[in-house]
Amino acid sequence: METSKMILINTVTKQPVKVGDMVTNFRGEPSIVLGMTEPRHSGSTGRIRVDFGEYYPSVFQCEWEA
């Protein structure tokens, strides 16, 4: 079984996003990353969980990279 090698990246800073990091949404509201779910297929964007919900990564200027 192959292990996943996808990394969530902040599209502005180009830095990896990890659990515990502070991210800012498109409204300028800061949040703490509590978890993330990789895309399950090519049409999926995955999700990012923060202290006030679960969202598309683009809400926090993030995207998955292989």
Coordinates of C-alpha atoms in Angstrom, one line a residue, residues 23-31 52 55-62:
V23 CA -3.9 30.6 9.2
T24 CA -6.0 33.6 8.1
N25 CA -9.2 33.3 6.0
F26 CA -10.3 35.5 3.2
R27 CA -12.0 37.9 5.6
G28 CA -8.7 38.4 7.6
E29 CA -9.9 36.3 10.5
P30 CA -7.1 34.2 12.2
S31 CA -7.7 30.6 13.1
F52 CA -14.5 27.3 14.2
Y55 CA -13.6 24.5 5.1
Y56 CA -12.2 24.2 1.6
P57 CA -8.4 25.0 1.8
S58 CA -8.9 27.9 -0.6
V59 CA -10.8 29.8 2.2
F60 CA -7.4 30.0 3.9
Q61 CA -5.3 30.6 0.8
C62 CA -4.1 27.0 0.9

